[in-house]
Coordinates of C-alpha atoms and ligand atoms in Angstrom, one line a residue:
M15 CA 19.1 30.1 -30.1
S16 CA 17.2 31.0 -27.0
N17 CA 17.1 28.5 -24.4
K18 CA 13.1 28.6 -24.4
K19 CA 14.0 27.2 -27.9
R20 CA 16.4 24.5 -26.9
A21 CA 14.7 23.7 -23.5
K22 CA 13.8 20.3 -23.2
Y23 CA 11.1 18.0 -22.0
F24 CA 10.7 14.7 -20.2
L25 CA 7.5 12.4 -20.2
G26 CA 5.9 10.3 -17.5
L27 CA 2.9 8.8 -18.1
D28 CA 0.9 6.4 -15.2
S29 CA -1.4 4.0 -16.3
S30 CA -2.7 3.2 -12.8
T31 CA -5.9 1.4 -12.1
Q32 CA -8.6 4.2 -12.6
S33 CA -6.5 6.4 -15.3
L34 CA -3.9 7.4 -17.4
K35 CA -1.8 9.7 -16.3
A36 CA 0.9 12.2 -18.1
T37 CA 3.2 14.4 -15.9
I38 CA 5.6 16.3 -18.2
I39 CA 8.8 17.9 -16.9
D40 CA 11.9 20.1 -18.1
S41 CA 15.3 19.4 -17.2
H42 CA 15.3 20.6 -13.7
L43 CA 12.7 18.8 -12.9
K44 CA 10.1 21.3 -12.5
V45 CA 6.1 20.3 -13.3
V46 CA 5.1 22.1 -17.1
N47 CA 2.2 19.9 -17.6
E48 CA -0.3 17.2 -16.0
C49 CA -2.9 15.9 -17.7
S50 CA -5.5 12.6 -17.3
V51 CA -7.8 10.5 -18.9
N52 CA -10.1 8.8 -16.4
F53 CA -11.3 5.3 -17.7
D54 CA -14.8 5.9 -15.8
S55 CA -15.7 9.2 -17.2
D56 CA -13.8 9.9 -20.2
L57 CA -14.4 6.4 -21.9
P58 CA -18.1 4.9 -20.8
K59 CA -18.5 2.8 -23.4
Y60 CA -15.9 0.5 -21.6
K61 CA -18.9 0.1 -18.2
T62 CA -15.7 -0.1 -15.6
T63 CA -16.1 1.1 -12.5
G64 CA -12.6 2.1 -10.9
G65 CA -11.4 1.6 -14.2
V66 CA -12.5 -2.3 -13.6
H67 CA -14.9 -5.5 -14.4
R68 CA -15.5 -7.5 -11.4
G69 CA -16.6 -11.2 -11.9
K70 CA -19.6 -12.6 -10.5
D71 CA -17.5 -15.1 -8.0
G72 CA -16.2 -11.8 -6.1
L73 CA -12.8 -12.9 -6.6
T74 CA -12.1 -12.2 -10.7
V75 CA -11.3 -8.5 -11.4
T76 CA -9.8 -7.8 -15.2
A77 CA -10.3 -4.4 -17.5
P78 CA -10.7 -4.5 -21.3
A79 CA -6.8 -4.4 -22.9
I80 CA -8.0 -2.1 -25.5
M81 CA -9.3 0.7 -23.4
W82 CA -6.0 1.2 -22.8
V83 CA -5.2 1.6 -26.4
E84 CA -7.6 4.1 -26.9
A85 CA -6.5 6.1 -23.8
L86 CA -3.4 6.5 -25.1
D87 CA -4.6 8.1 -28.1
L88 CA -6.8 10.4 -26.1
L89 CA -4.2 11.1 -23.6
F90 CA -2.3 12.6 -26.7
Q91 CA -4.9 14.7 -28.0
K92 CA -5.6 16.6 -24.7
L93 CA -2.2 17.1 -24.5
R94 CA -2.4 18.7 -27.8
K95 CA -5.1 20.5 -26.9
Q96 CA -3.7 21.9 -24.5
K97 CA -1.3 23.1 -27.1
V98 CA 1.7 21.3 -25.1
P99 CA 4.8 21.3 -27.4
L100 CA 5.7 17.5 -27.7
G101 CA 8.4 17.8 -30.0
K102 CA 10.7 19.1 -27.2
V103 CA 9.6 15.5 -25.2
A104 CA 13.2 14.0 -25.4
A105 CA 12.2 10.9 -23.8
I106 CA 9.5 8.8 -22.1
A107 CA 8.9 6.6 -19.3
G108 CA 6.5 5.2 -17.6
S109 CA 4.7 3.5 -15.2
G110 CA 2.2 0.3 -15.1
Q111 CA -0.3 -0.9 -12.0
Q112 CA 1.8 -4.0 -11.6
H113 CA 1.1 -7.6 -12.1
G114 CA -1.8 -6.8 -14.7
S115 CA -1.0 -8.8 -17.6
V116 CA -1.7 -7.6 -21.7
W117 CA -1.8 -10.7 -24.2
L118 CA -0.7 -9.9 -27.7
K119 CA -2.1 -12.4 -30.4
K120 CA 0.4 -13.9 -32.8
G121 CA 0.8 -11.3 -36.3
T122 CA 0.4 -8.2 -33.7
L123 CA 4.1 -7.4 -33.5
K124 CA 3.4 -6.9 -37.5
I125 CA 1.0 -4.6 -36.7
L126 CA 2.5 -2.6 -34.3
K127 CA 5.7 -2.2 -37.0
S128 CA 3.0 -1.1 -39.5
L129 CA 0.7 1.1 -37.5
T130 CA -0.5 4.3 -39.7
P131 CA -1.4 7.5 -38.6
S132 CA -4.5 7.7 -40.5
R133 CA -5.9 5.0 -38.1
T134 CA -6.5 4.9 -34.8
L135 CA -4.2 3.0 -32.3
K136 CA -7.3 1.1 -31.7
E137 CA -8.6 0.4 -35.2
Q138 CA -5.8 -1.3 -36.0
L139 CA -5.3 -3.0 -32.4
K140 CA -8.2 -4.4 -31.8
N141 CA -8.2 -7.6 -33.8
G142 CA -4.7 -8.1 -31.5
F143 CA -5.0 -9.4 -28.2
S144 CA -4.9 -12.7 -27.7
V145 CA -6.9 -12.6 -24.3
E146 CA -9.5 -9.8 -24.2
D147 CA -9.6 -9.2 -20.4
S148 CA -6.6 -8.4 -18.7
P149 CA -6.7 -9.8 -14.9
I150 CA -5.1 -6.6 -13.2
W151 CA -3.7 -6.5 -9.3
M152 CA -7.1 -6.9 -7.8
D153 CA -7.9 -10.7 -8.9
S154 CA -7.9 -13.3 -6.3
S155 CA -9.0 -16.1 -8.4
T156 CA -5.6 -18.5 -8.8
T157 CA -5.5 -19.7 -4.8
K158 CA -5.0 -23.4 -6.9
Q159 CA -2.2 -21.8 -9.6
C160 CA -0.3 -20.8 -6.1
A161 CA -1.1 -23.7 -4.4
Q162 CA 0.6 -25.3 -7.3
R163 CA 3.3 -23.2 -7.3
E164 CA 4.7 -23.7 -4.1
K165 CA 4.1 -27.4 -4.4
A166 CA 6.3 -27.8 -6.8
M167 CA 9.0 -25.4 -6.3
G168 CA 9.4 -26.6 -2.8
G169 CA 6.9 -24.4 -0.5
P170 CA 6.4 -20.6 -0.1
Q171 CA 9.6 -19.9 1.6
A172 CA 11.3 -21.7 -1.6
V173 CA 9.3 -19.5 -3.8
A174 CA 10.5 -16.5 -2.1
D175 CA 13.8 -17.0 -1.6
I176 CA 14.1 -16.6 -5.4
T177 CA 11.4 -14.4 -6.9
G178 CA 11.1 -12.2 -3.9
S179 CA 7.8 -13.3 -2.1
R180 CA 6.1 -16.5 -1.7
A181 CA 3.0 -17.0 -3.9
Y182 CA 0.4 -14.2 -4.6
E183 CA -3.1 -14.8 -6.4
R184 CA -2.8 -11.4 -7.9
F185 CA 1.4 -12.0 -9.1
T186 CA 1.5 -12.9 -13.2
G187 CA 3.3 -15.7 -13.0
N188 CA -0.3 -17.6 -10.9
Q189 CA -2.7 -15.7 -13.7
I190 CA -0.5 -17.1 -16.4
A191 CA -0.9 -20.7 -15.3
K192 CA -3.9 -20.1 -14.8
I193 CA -5.1 -18.6 -18.4
Y194 CA -2.8 -21.6 -19.3
Q195 CA -5.1 -24.6 -17.8
K196 CA -8.6 -22.8 -18.7
N197 CA -8.2 -21.0 -22.0
R198 CA -5.7 -23.3 -24.0
I199 CA -6.6 -21.9 -27.2
G200 CA -6.1 -18.1 -26.2
Y201 CA -2.5 -19.3 -24.5
N202 CA -1.3 -21.3 -27.7
L203 CA -2.5 -17.9 -29.5
T204 CA -0.5 -15.7 -27.8
E205 CA 2.8 -14.5 -29.5
R206 CA 3.9 -11.8 -26.0
I207 CA 2.8 -11.9 -22.8
A208 CA 3.3 -8.4 -21.7
L209 CA 2.8 -6.3 -18.3
V210 CA 1.0 -3.3 -18.4
S211 CA 4.4 -1.2 -17.6
S212 CA 5.5 -2.9 -20.8
F213 CA 2.5 -2.6 -22.8
I214 CA 2.1 0.8 -23.1
P215 CA 5.5 1.2 -24.0
T216 CA 5.1 -1.6 -26.8
L217 CA 2.3 0.8 -28.3
L218 CA 5.1 3.6 -28.1
I219 CA 7.7 1.8 -29.9
G220 CA 5.7 -0.5 -32.3
D221 CA 7.7 -3.5 -31.1
Y222 CA 7.5 -5.7 -27.8
A223 CA 9.3 -3.6 -25.1
P224 CA 10.8 -5.8 -22.4
I225 CA 9.4 -6.0 -19.0
D226 CA 12.0 -3.8 -16.4
V227 CA 13.3 -6.1 -13.3
S228 CA 11.8 -4.1 -11.0
D229 CA 8.1 -4.6 -12.4
G230 CA 9.1 -8.2 -13.1
S231 CA 9.8 -8.8 -9.6
G232 CA 6.2 -9.0 -9.2
M233 CA 5.3 -12.0 -11.0
N234 CA 7.2 -14.9 -9.4
L235 CA 8.9 -15.6 -12.1
M236 CA 11.9 -13.6 -11.8
D237 CA 15.4 -14.5 -10.0
I238 CA 15.5 -11.7 -8.1
R239 CA 19.4 -11.6 -7.7
S240 CA 20.5 -13.0 -11.0
R241 CA 17.3 -10.7 -12.8
K242 CA 16.5 -12.9 -15.1
W243 CA 13.7 -15.4 -15.4
S244 CA 13.9 -18.4 -13.1
K245 CA 14.0 -21.8 -15.1
K246 CA 12.1 -23.4 -12.0
A247 CA 9.5 -21.2 -11.6
L248 CA 8.7 -20.9 -15.6
D249 CA 8.6 -24.7 -15.7
C250 CA 6.0 -24.9 -13.5
T251 CA 4.0 -22.3 -14.9
A252 CA 3.0 -23.3 -18.8
P253 CA 5.0 -23.9 -21.7
G254 CA 7.4 -22.2 -24.3
L255 CA 6.9 -18.9 -21.4
S256 CA 10.6 -17.6 -21.8
T257 CA 10.0 -16.8 -25.4
K258 CA 6.5 -15.0 -24.9
L259 CA 7.7 -12.7 -22.3
G260 CA 11.0 -11.9 -23.6
K261 CA 14.1 -10.9 -21.8
P262 CA 13.4 -8.5 -18.5
E263 CA 15.8 -5.0 -19.1
L264 CA 17.2 -3.0 -16.5
S265 CA 14.8 -0.1 -15.9
H266 CA 17.2 2.9 -17.1
K267 CA 17.5 1.2 -20.4
V268 CA 16.2 2.4 -23.6
A269 CA 13.6 0.7 -25.4
G270 CA 13.4 1.8 -28.7
K271 CA 12.6 5.5 -30.6
I272 CA 9.2 6.4 -30.5
H273 CA 7.4 5.1 -33.7
L274 CA 6.8 7.2 -36.9
Y275 CA 2.7 6.8 -35.3
F276 CA 3.3 9.1 -32.9
V277 CA 6.0 11.3 -34.7
E278 CA 2.9 12.2 -37.5
K279 CA 0.3 12.1 -35.7
Y280 CA 1.1 14.1 -32.3
G281 CA 4.0 16.1 -33.0
F282 CA 7.1 14.3 -31.7
N283 CA 10.8 14.1 -32.1
T284 CA 11.7 11.6 -34.4
D285 CA 14.8 11.4 -31.7
C286 CA 12.2 11.2 -28.6
L287 CA 13.5 7.8 -26.3
I288 CA 11.4 5.4 -25.3
I289 CA 12.6 4.5 -21.9
V290 CA 12.2 1.2 -20.2
F291 CA 8.6 1.5 -18.0
S292 CA 8.2 -0.1 -14.6
G293 CA 5.6 -0.6 -11.7
D294 CA 3.3 2.0 -10.7
N295 CA 5.4 1.2 -6.2
P296 CA 8.8 1.5 -8.3
N297 CA 7.7 4.8 -10.2
S298 CA 6.6 5.7 -6.6
L299 CA 9.7 5.1 -5.0
A300 CA 11.9 6.7 -7.6
G301 CA 9.7 10.1 -7.6
L302 CA 9.8 10.1 -3.9
H303 CA 13.5 9.6 -4.0
L304 CA 13.8 7.1 -1.1
Q305 CA 17.3 6.8 -1.4
R306 CA 18.3 5.6 2.3
P307 CA 16.6 2.5 4.5
G308 CA 14.2 4.6 7.1
D309 CA 12.9 6.5 4.2
I310 CA 9.6 4.9 4.2
A311 CA 6.4 6.1 1.3
V312 CA 3.0 5.5 2.5
S313 CA 1.1 5.5 -1.5
L314 CA -2.8 6.1 -0.9
G315 CA -4.4 5.4 -3.9
T316 CA -6.7 2.7 -5.5
S317 CA -4.2 0.1 -3.4
D318 CA -2.6 1.2 -0.5
T319 CA 1.0 0.6 -0.2
V320 CA 3.8 1.1 2.5
F321 CA 7.4 1.0 0.5
G322 CA 10.9 1.6 1.3
F323 CA 14.4 0.9 0.1
L324 CA 16.4 -1.8 0.9
S325 CA 19.8 -3.1 0.0
K326 CA 19.6 -6.6 1.4
P327 CA 16.9 -8.6 0.2
V328 CA 15.2 -11.3 3.2
P329 CA 12.4 -11.9 1.4
S330 CA 9.4 -13.8 3.3
A331 CA 7.0 -17.3 2.9
S332 CA 4.9 -14.9 5.2
E333 CA 4.2 -11.3 3.9
G334 CA 5.6 -8.6 1.9
H335 CA 7.2 -8.7 -1.4
I336 CA 10.6 -7.7 -2.2
F337 CA 11.4 -6.0 -5.8
V338 CA 15.0 -5.1 -7.7
N339 CA 15.0 -1.1 -7.1
P340 CA 14.1 0.5 -10.4
V341 CA 16.6 3.2 -9.9
D342 CA 19.4 1.8 -8.4
P343 CA 20.3 -2.2 -9.9
K344 CA 22.0 -3.5 -7.1
A345 CA 19.8 -2.4 -4.4
Y346 CA 16.0 -3.5 -3.7
M347 CA 13.0 -2.2 -2.4
A348 CA 10.1 -3.6 0.3
L349 CA 6.8 -3.6 -0.1
V350 CA 3.5 -4.1 1.8
C351 CA 0.4 -4.0 -0.8
Y352 CA -3.5 -3.6 0.9
K353 CA -5.9 -3.6 -1.9
N354 CA -9.1 -2.5 0.6
G355 CA -7.2 1.4 0.4
S356 CA -9.1 3.9 -1.3
L357 CA -12.7 2.7 -2.4
T358 CA -13.2 1.0 1.0
R359 CA -12.0 4.5 3.1
E360 CA -14.5 5.8 -0.1
Y361 CA -17.4 3.3 1.0
V362 CA -17.5 4.0 4.7
R363 CA -17.4 7.6 3.4
N364 CA -20.4 7.0 1.9
G365 CA -22.2 5.3 4.4
S366 CA -21.2 6.8 7.1
A367 CA -20.4 11.0 6.1
S368 CA -22.8 11.1 3.3
G369 CA -20.1 10.8 0.7
S370 CA -18.5 14.0 2.1
W371 CA -14.9 14.1 2.5
E372 CA -15.7 17.1 4.8
K373 CA -18.0 15.6 6.7
F374 CA -15.5 12.4 7.2
N375 CA -12.6 15.1 8.0
S376 CA -14.8 16.7 10.7
Y377 CA -15.5 13.5 12.9
L378 CA -12.2 12.6 12.7
R379 CA -11.5 15.6 14.3
Q380 CA -14.4 14.8 16.8
G381 CA -12.7 11.5 17.7
K382 CA -9.4 10.9 20.0
A383 CA -6.1 8.8 19.0
G384 CA -7.6 5.4 19.8
N385 CA -10.8 5.7 18.9
D386 CA -11.8 4.5 22.8
G387 CA -10.7 1.4 22.4
N388 CA -12.6 0.3 19.3
I389 CA -11.3 -1.2 16.2
G390 CA -12.1 -2.4 13.1
F391 CA -11.3 -4.6 10.1
Y392 CA -12.8 -3.0 6.6
V393 CA -12.5 -6.3 3.9
K394 CA -14.9 -4.6 1.2
E395 CA -12.3 -6.7 -0.6
P396 CA -10.0 -10.3 -0.4
E397 CA -7.7 -8.9 1.1
I398 CA -3.5 -9.2 0.4
T399 CA -2.4 -7.7 3.9
P400 CA -3.7 -9.9 5.7
P401 CA -4.5 -13.0 4.0
I402 CA -8.1 -12.5 4.3
L403 CA -10.4 -13.7 1.5
T404 CA -13.7 -13.3 2.8
T405 CA -15.0 -10.1 2.8
G406 CA -16.6 -8.4 5.8
I407 CA -16.6 -5.8 8.0
S408 CA -15.9 -7.2 11.9
R409 CA -15.9 -4.1 14.8
Y410 CA -15.0 -4.9 18.2
D411 CA -15.1 -2.6 21.3
S412 CA -12.7 -1.3 23.8
I413 CA -13.3 -5.1 25.4
G414 CA -12.3 -7.3 22.6
R415 CA -16.4 -7.9 22.2
R416 CA -18.0 -8.4 18.2
V417 CA -20.2 -5.5 17.6
K418 CA -22.6 -4.9 14.8
S419 CA -22.7 -1.2 14.3
F420 CA -20.1 2.1 15.5
P421 CA -21.4 5.2 15.7
P422 CA -20.1 7.6 12.9
A423 CA -17.7 9.1 14.2
T424 CA -16.4 5.8 15.3
E425 CA -16.8 4.2 11.9
V426 CA -14.5 6.5 10.4
R427 CA -12.1 6.7 12.8
A428 CA -11.5 3.0 12.8
V429 CA -10.9 2.6 9.1
I430 CA -8.9 5.0 9.3
E431 CA -6.4 4.1 12.1
G432 CA -6.8 0.5 11.7
Q433 CA -5.3 0.8 8.0
F434 CA -2.5 2.4 9.7
L435 CA -1.7 0.3 12.7
S436 CA -1.8 -2.8 10.1
M437 CA 0.6 -0.8 8.4
R438 CA 2.9 -0.2 11.1
L439 CA 2.6 -4.0 11.8
H440 CA 3.4 -5.5 8.7
G441 CA 5.5 -2.8 7.4
E442 CA 8.1 -3.5 10.8
N443 CA 7.3 -7.4 10.2
I444 CA 9.6 -7.2 6.7
G445 CA 12.0 -4.5 7.6
L446 CA 10.8 -1.2 7.2
K447 CA 10.8 0.7 10.1
A448 CA 9.8 4.5 9.1
R449 CA 12.1 7.0 10.1
N450 CA 10.1 10.1 8.0
I451 CA 7.1 9.1 5.7
L452 CA 6.5 10.5 2.2
A453 CA 2.7 10.5 2.0
T454 CA 1.6 10.0 -1.9
G455 CA -2.0 8.6 -3.8
G456 CA -5.0 10.1 -3.7
A457 CA -5.7 10.2 -0.3
S458 CA -3.2 12.0 0.7
A459 CA -4.2 15.2 -0.4
N460 CA -6.8 14.6 3.2
K461 CA -4.4 16.6 5.9
E462 CA -6.9 14.9 8.7
I463 CA -5.4 11.2 7.4
L464 CA -2.5 12.3 7.9
K465 CA -3.1 13.7 11.1
I466 CA -3.5 10.1 12.1
M467 CA -0.1 8.5 10.0
A468 CA 1.9 10.5 11.8
N469 CA 0.6 9.4 14.6
V470 CA 0.0 5.7 14.3
F471 CA 3.8 5.5 13.4
G472 CA 4.9 9.0 15.5
V473 CA 7.1 9.9 12.7
P474 CA 6.5 12.9 10.8
V475 CA 4.7 13.2 7.3
Y476 CA 5.8 15.0 4.0
I477 CA 4.1 15.4 1.2
A478 CA 4.9 16.3 -2.4
K479 CA 3.3 19.2 -4.5
Q480 CA 1.9 16.6 -6.8
T481 CA -0.1 13.4 -5.3
S482 CA 0.7 11.5 -8.0
S483 CA 4.4 10.3 -7.3
A484 CA 4.0 7.2 -10.1
S485 CA 4.1 9.6 -13.0
L486 CA 6.4 12.0 -11.8
G487 CA 8.8 9.0 -10.7
A488 CA 8.4 8.3 -14.2
A489 CA 9.1 11.6 -15.2
Y490 CA 12.2 11.9 -13.6
R491 CA 13.3 8.5 -14.6
A492 CA 12.4 9.3 -17.9
L493 CA 15.2 12.0 -17.7
H494 CA 17.3 9.3 -16.0
G495 CA 17.4 7.1 -18.3
W496 CA 18.2 9.7 -21.3
I497 CA 21.1 10.9 -19.4
C498 CA 22.1 7.1 -18.7
S499 CA 22.0 6.8 -22.6
R500 CA 23.5 9.6 -23.6
S501 CA 26.6 8.6 -21.3
G502 CA 26.3 5.5 -22.5
K503 CA 27.0 4.3 -19.0
F504 CA 25.3 4.4 -15.4
V505 CA 24.8 7.8 -14.2
P506 CA 23.9 7.1 -9.9
Y507 CA 19.6 8.8 -10.0
A508 CA 20.6 10.6 -6.7
R509 CA 22.9 13.2 -9.6
I510 CA 19.4 13.9 -11.5
L511 CA 17.7 14.7 -8.0
S512 CA 19.9 17.9 -7.3
S513 CA 17.9 20.2 -8.4
A514 CA 14.3 18.0 -7.0
P515 CA 11.9 20.8 -5.5
P516 CA 12.0 19.7 -1.6
F517 CA 9.2 17.9 0.0
K518 CA 6.7 20.0 2.5
K519 CA 5.9 19.0 6.4
A520 CA 2.3 18.0 6.2
A521 CA 2.2 16.5 9.8
V522 CA 4.0 15.9 13.0
P523 CA 3.3 13.3 15.2
D524 CA 1.9 14.3 18.9
K525 CA 4.4 11.8 21.3
K526 CA 1.2 10.8 23.5
A527 CA -1.1 10.0 20.5
F528 CA 1.4 7.9 19.4
A529 CA 1.9 5.8 23.0
V530 CA -1.8 5.0 22.4
Y531 CA -1.1 3.3 19.4
T532 CA 1.9 1.8 20.6
S533 CA -0.1 0.0 23.1
M534 CA -3.6 -0.2 20.9
L535 CA -1.0 -2.6 18.1
K536 CA -0.3 -5.3 20.5
K537 CA -4.5 -5.7 20.7
Y538 CA -4.6 -5.3 17.3
A539 CA -2.6 -7.8 16.2
V540 CA -4.1 -10.4 18.2
L541 CA -7.8 -9.7 16.6
E542 CA -6.5 -9.4 13.2
N543 CA -5.0 -13.2 14.1
K544 CA -8.5 -14.1 15.6
M545 CA -9.8 -12.8 12.4
M546 CA -7.2 -15.1 10.0
V547 CA -8.0 -18.0 12.0
Q548 CA -11.4 -17.2 11.7
S549 CA -11.8 -16.9 7.8
A550 CA -9.2 -19.4 7.1
Ligands
ADP25 P1 -4.8 5.1 -8.5 O1 -4.1 4.4 -7.3 O2 -5.3 4.8 -9.3 O3 -3.8 6.0 -9.5 P2 -5.1 8.3 -6.7 O4 -3.9 7.4 -6.1 O5 -5.2 8.9 -7.8 O6 -5.6 6.5 -7.8 O7 -6.1 8.0 -5.7 C1 -7.2 8.0 -6.1 C2 -8.4 7.8 -5.2 O8 -8.0 9.3 -4.0 C3 -10.0 8.2 -5.1 O9 -10.1 6.7 -5.1 C4 -9.8 8.8 -3.8 O10 -10.9 8.0 -2.8 C5 -8.9 9.4 -3.1 N1 -8.9 10.9 -2.4 C6 -9.4 11.6 -3.4 N2 -9.2 12.8 -2.8 C7 -9.5 12.7 -1.7 C8 -9.6 13.4 0.0 N3 -9.5 14.3 0.1 N4 -9.7 12.0 0.9 C9 -9.5 10.3 1.1 N5 -9.1 10.4 -0.2 C10 -9.2 11.3 -0.9
XUL26 C1 1.6 -3.8 -5.7 C2 0.1 -4.2 -6.3 C3 -1.0 -2.6 -6.1 C4 -0.9 -2.1 -7.7 C5 -1.3 -0.8 -8.0 O1 2.0 -5.1 -5.5 O2 -1.1 -4.9 -6.9 O3 -0.3 -1.5 -5.5 O4 0.7 -1.4 -8.5 O5 -1.8 -0.3 -9.3

């Protein structure tokens, strides 16, 4: 048999805020296909904007769970149309936007087990949800439940010490508490609460797939050291929760074999393994091979995140998150998350650069490091880091006076510089001191933005060939999980990375610009503090 015939493929799926993406690699980590379904444009009937529905209160943000179900069929149809040999896929792993929850109604397990290819997934699962609109990571409506958790568990530091983070609005445990308090009927009708990441494999195996320990760290419910649900954290959330959640599982384990639905409908092999899915940031960590302290990633997607490898967790009551590491079950990762990422940059681009990235970049080229002392805070969405719930734009001139507007070139530079100054400040606060930066996410395609990133952090910035590190990392994890399963033991992740393509240097720091930003950081921190006091 020729090598081509025997070739095995590994599929990574990423259910992100705006799209469902697939990345297929061969066993040498070479990308053989990428494909995606965009929720707004490919499934317009759900009327989402950026993949979500926003509530009138400015705090509630949800997405219809059935849209993700339909997207999965659509993605496989697209792959079939492109004649991708799905029968050669030996394993699938995946990634999901973190914290979002999917509420499966009593009786849905039965439906999942008996999925039939003669009907679509959507037709079969349309009545499968006890709460149809899934709260997602952009939701900020659970401040009350966060306060209740911190009170019940002994304060923010006590919550952080156990779960890796103080209570955060978007964290699933606080979302669950809100649904229990406000929609008791929905809660009682629920058979399983999945994360977005455990929901997709649930469809793929036709059974409830476990929540993995890494994405499970983003719930305020799991003990990040024992990797089990914390009784204390469950007890102050809602009754009967551990049964509804199932047991957390290590991220490299097998969730099950693919359901016949996908074999018969799309030509998958009956032996195709479904590896436990994880969160998008954990998968990006895997895709960017962050294995040493100082290897930092900056992801510029719908959310902006800064994250890196961590061997010893030091959870903070004031900021940042510690998650279990998805590819090294003994290690951890640290993460800082921003809601004002790409959509806020787009807002400034639309307002000041006629909606064009080219014009936006020409303005960036016009200005110089430090923006002549002008600093702006662009809080279009209630922010996580620092916690500013009141939205609005605040601009300060070189002597710290509040000003109403900036000229377009100053405005464009202010949004980018402000975002990176904040990342440097808050990343360092939780131990993420960069030696190198790997940039990823949609906006990492923008070289002018990367130049400013290198100058603010004072380190070189690298990029991968693909900007979608979460689905790539998921494909790597599919291979890793498949190898672990075949060997019957945990195989170090580093071993599978030996044939990974090298990263490309995309920007180098300018020493003078770095010095400008280092002194600007102090001023930025003072202004940020002032903003927080004002919004409290
Ligand atoms: P997600 O977090 O949903 O996976 P992506 O990582 O795919 O999102 O990033 C999507 C975002 O990338 C878009 O919202 C867009 O603003 C941004 N983007 C794409 N191209 C550019 C560019 N050239 N410059 C800046 N931002 C860009
Ligand atoms: C991380 C977070 C976001 C989402 C985006 O804590 O909330 O980065 O994972 O999909």
